[in-house]
CSV table of C-alpha atoms and ligand atoms in Angstrom, one decimal:
chain,number,residue,atom,x,y,z
H,108,MET,CA,5.2,118.0,90.9
H,109,GLU,CA,2.9,117.4,87.6
H,110,ARG,CA,1.8,120.3,85.5
H,111,ALA,CA,-1.8,121.0,86.2
H,112,GLY,CA,-3.6,121.6,83.3
H,113,ALA,CA,-4.1,124.8,82.0
H,114,ARG,CA,-8.1,124.9,81.6
H,115,ARG,CA,-8.3,123.2,85.0
H,116,GLY,CA,-6.2,125.5,87.3
H,117,PRO,CA,-3.8,124.8,90.0
H,118,ARG,CA,-4.4,122.1,92.5
H,119,LEU,CA,-5.3,123.4,95.8
H,120,ALA,CA,-3.4,121.9,98.8
H,121,VAL,CA,-4.8,122.6,102.4
H,122,ASN,CA,-2.6,123.7,105.3
H,123,VAL,CA,-4.3,122.2,108.4
H,124,ASP,CA,-1.7,123.9,110.8
H,125,HIS,CA,-4.8,126.1,112.6
H,126,ILE,CA,-6.4,123.2,112.9
H,127,ALA,CA,-3.7,122.2,115.6
H,128,THR,CA,-3.9,125.7,116.9
H,129,ILE,CA,-7.1,125.1,118.2
H,130,ARG,CA,-6.1,121.7,119.5
H,131,GLN,CA,-3.3,123.2,121.2
H,132,ALA,CA,-5.5,126.1,122.8
H,133,ARG,CA,-6.7,123.1,125.3
H,134,ARG,CA,-3.7,120.9,124.7
H,135,GLY,CA,-6.2,117.8,124.1
H,136,ARG,CA,-7.1,116.0,121.5
H,137,ASP,CA,-9.7,117.8,119.4
H,138,PRO,CA,-9.6,118.9,116.8
H,139,ASP,CA,-7.4,115.8,115.3
H,140,PRO,CA,-5.6,117.8,111.9
H,141,VAL,CA,-5.3,114.2,110.9
H,142,ALA,CA,-9.2,114.0,110.5
H,143,ALA,CA,-9.4,117.6,109.0
H,144,ALA,CA,-6.7,116.6,106.1
H,145,ALA,CA,-9.0,113.3,105.8
H,146,LEU,CA,-12.0,115.2,105.1
H,147,ALA,CA,-9.9,118.3,102.8
H,148,GLU,CA,-8.8,115.0,100.5
H,149,LEU,CA,-12.5,113.7,100.2
H,150,ALA,CA,-13.6,117.2,98.9
H,151,GLY,CA,-10.9,117.3,96.5
H,152,ALA,CA,-7.9,118.7,98.2
H,153,GLU,CA,-5.0,117.6,96.3
H,154,GLY,CA,-2.5,117.6,98.5
H,155,ILE,CA,-2.0,118.5,102.5
H,156,ILE,CA,0.5,120.7,103.9
H,157,VAL,CA,1.9,121.3,107.7
H,158,HIS,CA,4.6,123.5,109.1
H,159,LEU,CA,6.3,121.5,111.9
H,160,ARG,CA,7.9,124.5,113.8
H,161,GLU,CA,10.7,124.1,116.1
H,162,ASP,CA,8.4,125.7,119.2
H,163,ARG,CA,5.5,123.2,118.3
H,164,ARG,CA,3.2,125.5,118.5
H,165,HIS,CA,0.8,124.1,116.7
H,166,ILE,CA,1.6,121.1,114.7
H,167,GLN,CA,3.1,118.1,116.9
H,168,ASP,CA,5.5,114.9,115.7
H,169,ARG,CA,2.5,112.4,116.3
H,170,ASP,CA,0.5,114.3,113.7
H,171,LEU,CA,3.4,114.3,111.1
H,172,ARG,CA,3.8,110.8,111.8
H,173,LEU,CA,0.2,109.8,111.1
H,174,LEU,CA,-0.5,112.4,108.2
H,175,ARG,CA,2.5,110.3,106.8
H,176,GLU,CA,0.4,106.8,106.8
H,177,THR,CA,-3.1,108.5,106.2
H,178,VAL,CA,-2.6,111.1,103.5
H,179,SER,CA,-3.3,109.7,100.5
H,180,THR,CA,-2.7,112.6,97.5
H,181,ARG,CA,0.7,114.5,98.7
H,182,LEU,CA,2.1,115.6,102.2
H,183,ASN,CA,4.4,119.0,101.7
H,184,LEU,CA,6.3,119.3,105.0
H,185,GLU,CA,7.1,123.1,105.7
H,186,MET,CA,9.8,123.4,107.7
H,187,ALA,CA,13.2,125.3,109.0
H,188,ALA,CA,16.6,124.4,107.1
H,189,THR,CA,18.0,123.3,110.5
H,190,GLU,CA,19.7,119.6,111.5
H,191,GLU,CA,16.7,118.7,113.4
H,192,MET,CA,14.3,119.1,110.9
H,193,VAL,CA,16.7,117.7,108.2
H,194,GLY,CA,16.6,114.5,110.8
H,195,ILE,CA,12.8,114.4,111.0
H,196,ALA,CA,12.2,115.1,107.0
H,197,THR,CA,14.4,111.9,106.1
H,198,ALA,CA,13.0,109.5,108.6
H,199,VAL,CA,9.2,110.8,107.9
H,200,ARG,CA,9.9,110.9,104.1
H,201,PRO,CA,7.1,113.9,103.0
H,202,ASP,CA,6.4,113.9,99.4
H,203,LEU,CA,7.7,117.4,99.4
H,204,VAL,CA,10.1,119.5,101.8
H,205,THR,CA,9.2,123.3,101.5
H,206,LEU,CA,11.8,125.2,103.2
H,207,VAL,CA,10.4,128.3,105.0
H,208,PRO,CA,12.5,131.0,107.4
H,209,GLU,CA,11.1,130.8,110.8
H,210,ARG,CA,11.5,133.7,113.6
H,211,ARG,CA,10.2,132.4,117.2
H,212,GLU,CA,8.6,135.5,117.7
H,213,GLU,CA,6.5,136.2,114.3
H,214,LEU,CA,2.5,135.0,114.3
H,215,THR,CA,3.1,133.3,110.9
H,216,THR,CA,5.8,132.9,108.1
H,217,GLU,CA,6.8,136.2,107.4
H,218,GLY,CA,8.8,136.6,104.5
H,219,GLY,CA,10.5,134.6,102.1
H,220,LEU,CA,13.5,132.8,102.5
H,221,GLU,CA,17.0,134.4,102.0
H,222,VAL,CA,18.2,132.2,99.3
H,223,ALA,CA,20.9,134.8,97.7
H,224,GLY,CA,22.1,135.4,100.9
H,225,GLN,CA,23.0,132.0,102.3
H,226,ARG,CA,23.5,130.1,99.2
H,227,GLY,CA,26.2,128.1,100.5
H,228,ARG,CA,24.4,126.7,103.6
H,229,LEU,CA,21.0,126.0,101.5
H,230,THR,CA,23.1,123.9,98.7
H,231,SER,CA,23.9,122.0,101.6
H,232,VAL,CA,21.1,121.0,103.3
H,233,VAL,CA,18.8,120.9,99.6
H,234,GLY,CA,21.7,118.6,98.6
H,235,THR,CA,21.6,115.9,102.0
H,236,LEU,CA,17.0,115.9,101.2
H,237,GLN,CA,17.6,115.6,97.9
H,238,GLY,CA,20.1,112.9,98.2
H,239,ALA,CA,17.9,111.5,100.5
H,240,GLY,CA,15.3,111.3,97.9
H,241,LEU,CA,13.3,114.1,98.7
H,242,PRO,CA,12.5,116.7,96.2
H,243,VAL,CA,12.8,120.2,97.7
H,244,SER,CA,10.7,123.7,97.5
H,245,LEU,CA,12.1,126.7,98.7
H,246,PHE,CA,9.5,129.7,99.7
H,247,VAL,CA,10.7,132.7,98.2
H,248,ALA,CA,9.6,136.6,97.2
H,249,PRO,CA,8.6,136.8,93.7
H,250,GLU,CA,11.8,138.2,92.8
H,251,GLU,CA,14.4,136.9,90.1
H,252,GLU,CA,17.2,137.0,92.5
H,253,GLN,CA,15.8,135.0,94.7
H,254,VAL,CA,14.4,132.4,92.2
H,255,GLU,CA,17.7,132.3,90.2
H,256,ALA,CA,19.5,131.5,93.9
H,257,ALA,CA,16.7,128.8,94.3
H,258,LYS,CA,17.7,127.2,90.9
H,259,ALA,CA,21.3,127.5,91.8
H,260,VAL,CA,21.2,126.0,95.3
H,261,GLY,CA,19.5,122.8,93.4
H,262,ALA,CA,16.1,123.0,94.5
H,263,THR,CA,12.9,121.1,92.2
H,264,ALA,CA,10.7,124.1,93.4
H,265,VAL,CA,9.8,127.4,94.3
H,266,GLU,CA,6.7,128.8,96.0
H,267,LEU,CA,6.3,132.4,95.6
H,268,HIS,CA,5.1,134.3,98.9
H,269,THR,CA,1.9,135.5,98.2
H,270,GLY,CA,1.5,138.0,101.4
H,271,ARG,CA,2.7,141.3,99.9
H,272,TYR,CA,0.4,140.7,97.3
H,273,ALA,CA,-2.7,139.9,99.6
H,274,GLU,CA,-2.1,143.0,102.0
H,275,ALA,CA,-1.4,145.5,98.7
H,276,ARG,CA,-4.8,147.1,97.6
H,277,GLY,CA,-5.5,149.1,94.6
H,278,GLU,CA,-2.7,149.7,92.0
H,279,ALA,CA,0.0,148.2,94.7
H,280,ALA,CA,-2.1,144.8,94.3
H,281,ARG,CA,-1.8,145.1,90.4
H,282,GLU,CA,2.4,146.0,91.1
H,283,VAL,CA,2.9,142.9,93.1
H,284,LEU,CA,0.5,140.6,91.1
H,285,GLY,CA,2.9,142.0,87.7
H,286,ALA,CA,5.8,140.8,90.0
H,287,LEU,CA,4.1,137.3,90.8
H,288,ILE,CA,3.5,136.7,87.3
H,289,ARG,CA,6.8,137.7,85.6
H,290,ALA,CA,8.6,135.4,89.2
H,291,ALA,CA,6.3,132.5,87.6
H,292,ARG,CA,7.3,132.5,84.4
H,293,PHE,CA,10.9,133.1,84.8
H,294,ALA,CA,11.0,130.1,87.4
H,295,ALA,CA,8.9,127.9,85.0
H,296,GLY,CA,11.6,129.0,82.3
H,297,ALA,CA,14.7,127.7,84.6
H,298,GLY,CA,13.0,124.4,84.9
H,299,LEU,CA,11.3,124.9,88.4
H,300,ARG,CA,8.1,123.5,89.3
H,301,VAL,CA,5.6,126.8,90.6
H,302,SER,CA,3.3,127.0,93.3
H,303,ALA,CA,2.0,129.9,95.7
H,304,GLY,CA,0.9,130.7,98.7
H,305,HIS,CA,0.5,132.7,102.0
H,306,GLY,CA,-2.5,135.2,102.7
H,307,LEU,CA,-4.6,134.0,100.1
H,308,THR,CA,-8.4,134.2,100.9
H,309,TYR,CA,-11.6,133.3,98.7
H,310,ALA,CA,-12.0,136.8,97.8
H,311,ASN,CA,-7.9,137.5,96.3
H,312,VAL,CA,-6.9,133.9,95.1
H,313,GLU,CA,-8.4,134.2,91.6
H,314,PRO,CA,-5.6,136.4,89.9
H,315,VAL,CA,-3.0,133.9,91.2
H,316,ALA,CA,-4.8,131.1,90.2
H,317,ALA,CA,-4.9,132.3,86.8
H,318,ILE,CA,-1.0,132.6,86.4
H,319,PRO,CA,-0.6,129.6,83.9
H,320,GLU,CA,2.7,128.4,85.4
H,321,VAL,CA,1.2,128.3,89.1
H,322,GLU,CA,0.7,124.5,89.4
H,323,GLU,CA,-0.7,124.6,93.0
H,324,LEU,CA,-1.9,126.9,95.8
H,325,ASN,CA,-1.0,126.4,99.4
H,326,ILE,CA,-3.8,128.0,101.4
H,327,GLY,CA,-4.5,127.2,105.4
H,328,HIS,CA,-5.6,130.1,107.1
H,329,CYS,CA,-8.5,131.4,105.5
H,330,ILE,CA,-10.1,127.6,104.5
H,331,VAL,CA,-9.7,126.3,108.3
H,332,ALA,CA,-11.5,129.9,109.6
H,333,ARG,CA,-14.1,128.9,107.3
H,334,ALA,CA,-14.2,125.7,108.4
H,335,ALA,CA,-15.1,126.6,111.3
H,336,LEU,CA,-18.0,127.6,110.8
H,337,VAL,CA,-19.1,125.8,107.9
H,338,GLY,CA,-17.5,122.7,107.7
H,339,MET,CA,-14.2,121.4,106.3
H,340,GLU,CA,-15.3,119.7,103.1
H,341,ARG,CA,-17.2,122.9,102.4
H,342,ALA,CA,-14.9,125.3,103.0
H,343,VAL,CA,-12.5,123.3,100.6
H,344,ARG,CA,-15.3,122.9,97.9
H,345,GLU,CA,-16.2,126.9,97.7
H,346,MET,CA,-12.2,127.2,97.1
H,347,LEU,CA,-11.9,124.8,94.7
H,348,THR,CA,-14.9,126.3,92.8
H,349,ARG,CA,-12.7,129.9,93.2
H,350,ILE,CA,-9.5,128.4,91.6
H,351,ARG,CA,-11.1,126.3,89.2
H,352,GLY,CA,-13.2,129.5,87.9
H,353,ALA,CA,-10.0,131.6,87.6
H,354,ARG,CA,-9.1,129.9,84.5
H,355,ALA,CA,-12.4,129.0,82.9
S,448,LIG,N1,3.0,128.5,102.3
S,448,LIG,C1,3.8,128.9,103.1
S,448,LIG,C2,5.1,128.9,103.1
S,448,LIG,C3,3.5,129.2,104.6
S,448,LIG,O1,4.2,129.2,105.6
S,448,LIG,C4,2.0,129.2,105.2
S,448,LIG,C5,1.4,129.7,106.1
S,448,LIG,O2,1.8,128.4,107.0
S,448,LIG,C6,1.0,129.2,103.7
S,448,LIG,C7,1.6,128.6,102.8
S,448,LIG,C8,-0.4,129.3,103.9
S,448,LIG,O3,-0.7,130.7,104.4
S,448,LIG,P1,-2.0,131.2,104.9
S,448,LIG,O4,-2.1,130.1,106.1
S,448,LIG,O5,-2.3,132.6,105.1
S,448,LIG,O6,-2.8,130.3,103.8
């Protein structure tokens, strides 16, 4: 990941999983996440993210293959640290692999990856992916222990989980924001690239976008939800305006 300018703010990467969720409601062809990704890029997104889940509830293998051919910015593949997914990632070769925890019964990725508790297994998975030339980011809670473990298992980047920040209100939100600021500083100090995401919205994105070490924001649901009403390009541009305003 290239360092984002301090004034310009972090890059926006758009997760198009929920375009596929709408398509899968009828198991048809529309709307196509490949088309949505192209529109997001035209509107200024600097990355496209998909989560290929074990149960294929939204993104399909075909989407990933086509996105690899069509994405002209950077393609970030979110996936569980399983043998099947490692095989797919090494064949498709996204620009970045983000390892996330995955449980079938969850509605969305609920927590960060428990890196500290599974250093041996993750060292092996990260080593295989990076040995194949694929940079790896780990999706972790904004805690020093997890960030330190991410560094120890060989990751090049961390994505800080903003889900708790997004759910908190008032003083609690300020406390979680403080944890994000400290974790971002700690990660950058350890030589890791830093991104953040999950649950970010037009209303809550600015304090996270203002954290100087955060180079990229990964945002999905709220952009797709707005895009359903006003179109993808406008939804992306409105988010970019919020992000760029945060460091002005
Ligand atoms: N980052 C990660 C690792 C995720 O799993 C998700 C959800 O798929 C996101 C970011 C985007 O979250 P949201 O859809 O709430 O913007």
